[in-house]
XYZ file of N, CA and C in Angstrom:
237
model
N 16.068 -8.075 35.611
C 14.963 -8.261 34.695
C 13.690 -7.628 35.241
N 13.542 -7.615 36.523
C 12.347 -7.036 37.127
C 12.268 -5.547 36.827
N 13.420 -4.871 36.786
C 13.431 -3.447 36.490
C 12.943 -3.184 35.070
N 13.345 -4.051 34.129
C 12.945 -3.863 32.739
C 11.436 -4.018 32.554
N 10.834 -4.899 33.319
C 9.399 -5.129 33.189
C 8.599 -3.953 33.724
N 9.126 -3.265 34.721
C 8.403 -2.164 35.345
C 8.620 -0.833 34.634
N 9.614 -0.746 33.778
C 9.887 0.508 33.091
C 8.819 0.772 32.038
N 8.459 2.013 31.909
C 7.495 2.412 30.887
C 8.279 2.854 29.659
N 7.936 2.265 28.543
C 8.636 2.627 27.309
C 8.025 3.889 26.742
N 8.905 4.762 26.246
C 8.437 6.008 25.652
C 7.888 5.753 24.262
N 6.835 6.460 23.950
C 6.274 6.385 22.606
C 7.162 7.192 21.661
N 7.379 6.711 20.440
C 8.174 7.507 19.502
C 7.429 8.789 19.138
N 8.169 9.845 19.017
C 7.554 11.125 18.673
C 7.336 11.189 17.169
N 6.149 11.579 16.788
C 5.809 11.685 15.365
C 6.219 13.052 14.849
N 6.584 13.061 13.581
C 6.928 14.342 12.978
C 5.672 15.176 12.814
N 5.818 16.461 13.028
C 4.662 17.333 12.860
C 4.429 17.572 11.374
N 3.240 17.940 11.043
C 2.865 18.154 9.654
C 3.033 19.623 9.265
N 4.084 20.254 9.754
C 4.322 21.656 9.439
C 4.775 21.789 7.994
N 4.411 22.905 7.401
C 4.844 23.161 6.035
C 6.319 23.519 6.036
N 7.022 23.022 5.025
C 8.442 23.313 4.895
C 8.584 24.557 4.022
N 9.413 25.477 4.442
C 9.605 26.677 3.645
C 10.333 26.334 2.350
N 10.208 27.216 1.367
C 10.816 26.964 0.063
C 12.328 26.800 0.171
N 12.966 27.533 1.061
C 14.416 27.467 1.217
C 14.856 26.091 1.707
N 14.033 25.428 2.513
C 14.390 24.123 3.048
C 14.174 23.002 2.036
N 13.427 23.262 0.978
C 13.146 22.237 -0.021
C 14.309 22.038 -0.977
N 15.217 22.950 -1.016
C 16.385 22.812 -1.866
C 16.319 23.704 -3.088
N 17.471 23.900 -3.662
C 17.555 24.819 -4.794
C 17.009 24.213 -6.079
N 16.886 22.899 -6.155
C 16.414 22.242 -7.366
C 14.936 21.863 -7.287
N 14.233 22.303 -6.249
C 12.855 21.866 -6.031
C 11.946 22.216 -7.214
N 12.026 23.446 -7.682
C 11.172 23.889 -8.786
C 11.508 23.131 -10.073
N 12.798 22.964 -10.349
C 13.228 22.235 -11.542
C 12.791 20.770 -11.474
N 12.895 20.166 -10.294
C 12.460 18.772 -10.129
C 10.969 18.623 -10.372
N 10.185 19.585 -9.916
C 8.745 19.536 -10.158
C 8.427 19.646 -11.648
N 9.132 20.512 -12.344
C 8.924 20.656 -13.785
C 9.308 19.366 -14.505
N 10.430 18.760 -14.117
C 10.844 17.503 -14.728
C 9.844 16.387 -14.447
N 9.254 16.371 -13.260
C 8.239 15.366 -12.937
C 6.981 15.553 -13.776
N 6.578 16.795 -14.009
C 5.406 17.059 -14.848
C 5.671 16.596 -16.273
N 6.863 16.900 -16.798
C 7.227 16.453 -18.143
C 7.242 14.929 -18.206
N 7.769 14.280 -17.171
C 7.810 12.821 -17.116
C 6.407 12.224 -17.189
N 5.496 12.745 -16.407
C 4.131 12.218 -16.381
C 3.459 12.407 -17.738
N 3.603 13.598 -18.321
C 2.987 13.849 -19.628
C 3.569 12.946 -20.709
N 4.894 12.776 -20.704
C 5.517 11.890 -21.688
C 5.056 10.448 -21.519
N 4.870 10.020 -20.282
C 4.378 8.657 -20.040
C 2.970 8.467 -20.586
N 2.106 9.432 -20.335
C 0.721 9.318 -20.802
C 0.663 9.296 -22.322
N 1.352 10.246 -22.958
C 1.346 10.308 -24.416
C 2.049 9.084 -25.008
N 3.169 8.702 -24.412
C 3.915 7.542 -24.910
C 3.116 6.255 -24.833
N 2.404 6.053 -23.738
C 1.589 4.839 -23.614
C 0.430 4.845 -24.591
N -0.201 6.012 -24.768
C -1.312 6.110 -25.723
C -0.820 5.798 -27.141
N 0.318 6.368 -27.508
C 0.861 6.089 -28.836
C 1.300 4.637 -28.973
N 1.897 4.092 -27.933
C 2.380 2.719 -27.971
C 1.241 1.732 -28.213
N 0.117 1.943 -27.537
C -0.984 0.989 -27.641
C -1.923 1.258 -28.819
N -2.048 2.517 -29.270
C -3.054 2.822 -30.284
C -2.486 3.221 -31.642
N -1.260 3.657 -31.725
C -0.710 4.096 -33.019
C 0.549 3.320 -33.359
N 1.692 3.894 -33.059
C 2.976 3.319 -33.444
C 3.756 2.885 -32.209
N 4.139 1.630 -32.187
C 4.927 1.133 -31.050
C 6.309 1.779 -31.015
N 6.874 2.083 -32.161
C 8.218 2.683 -32.200
C 8.211 4.092 -31.613
N 7.258 4.902 -32.028
C 7.188 6.283 -31.529
C 6.832 6.288 -30.044
N 5.866 5.466 -29.662
C 5.477 5.386 -28.254
C 6.614 4.895 -27.382
N 7.327 3.876 -27.852
C 8.469 3.358 -27.102
C 9.566 4.388 -26.948
N 9.794 5.160 -28.014
C 10.810 6.218 -27.957
C 10.427 7.275 -26.920
N 9.151 7.643 -26.893
C 8.708 8.624 -25.895
C 8.827 8.074 -24.480
N 8.538 6.804 -24.308
C 8.669 6.207 -22.980
C 10.126 6.147 -22.529
N 11.027 5.881 -23.451
C 12.453 5.888 -23.110
C 12.899 7.301 -22.751
N 12.395 8.301 -23.488
C 12.714 9.691 -23.166
C 12.178 10.056 -21.779
N 10.996 9.536 -21.429
C 10.420 9.803 -20.107
C 11.290 9.215 -19.007
N 11.815 8.030 -19.245
C 12.700 7.410 -18.248
C 13.974 8.239 -18.087
N 14.495 8.758 -19.179
C 15.686 9.608 -19.111
C 15.403 10.881 -18.297
N 14.228 11.481 -18.512
C 13.841 12.679 -17.749
C 13.757 12.342 -16.256
N 13.172 11.193 -15.939
C 13.054 10.785 -14.529
C 14.436 10.530 -13.932
N 15.336 9.981 -14.715
C 16.707 9.765 -14.248
C 17.373 11.095 -13.904
N 17.163 12.097 -14.736
C 17.727 13.426 -14.459
C 17.153 13.993 -13.159
N 15.854 13.806 -12.942
C 15.239 14.296 -11.715
C 15.806 13.586 -10.500
N 16.048 12.296 -10.619
C 16.616 11.535 -9.497
C 18.038 11.970 -9.181
N 18.797 12.300 -10.212
C 20.166 12.799 -9.994
C 20.117 14.118 -9.241
N 19.179 14.992 -9.601
C 19.055 16.264 -8.878
C 18.653 16.027 -7.428
N 17.828 15.027 -7.177
C 17.426 14.706 -5.808
C 18.629 14.214 -5.014
N 19.488 13.409 -5.638
C 20.664 12.896 -4.950
C 21.663 14.015 -4.662
N 21.806 14.937 -5.599
C 22.723 16.073 -5.411
C 22.299 16.903 -4.200
N 20.999 17.051 -4.014
C 20.493 17.843 -2.886
C 21.046 17.283 -1.612
């Protein structure tokens, strides 16, 4: 036990903040970004319609946004 008390523990090494090249991001990176942009826009429009105009149309857009996000998640898992 005395040896354990005298040992110096190493600090964990932090990952560097280097930029990742496009090739390392995966082949679906650009498509995933486009799907994320569509998801965000559909959410904004869907929520605005849901609260201010028609709940049916807004709800439909929000469900479509969830489907788009599901597709993006599947592409992330495939990577």
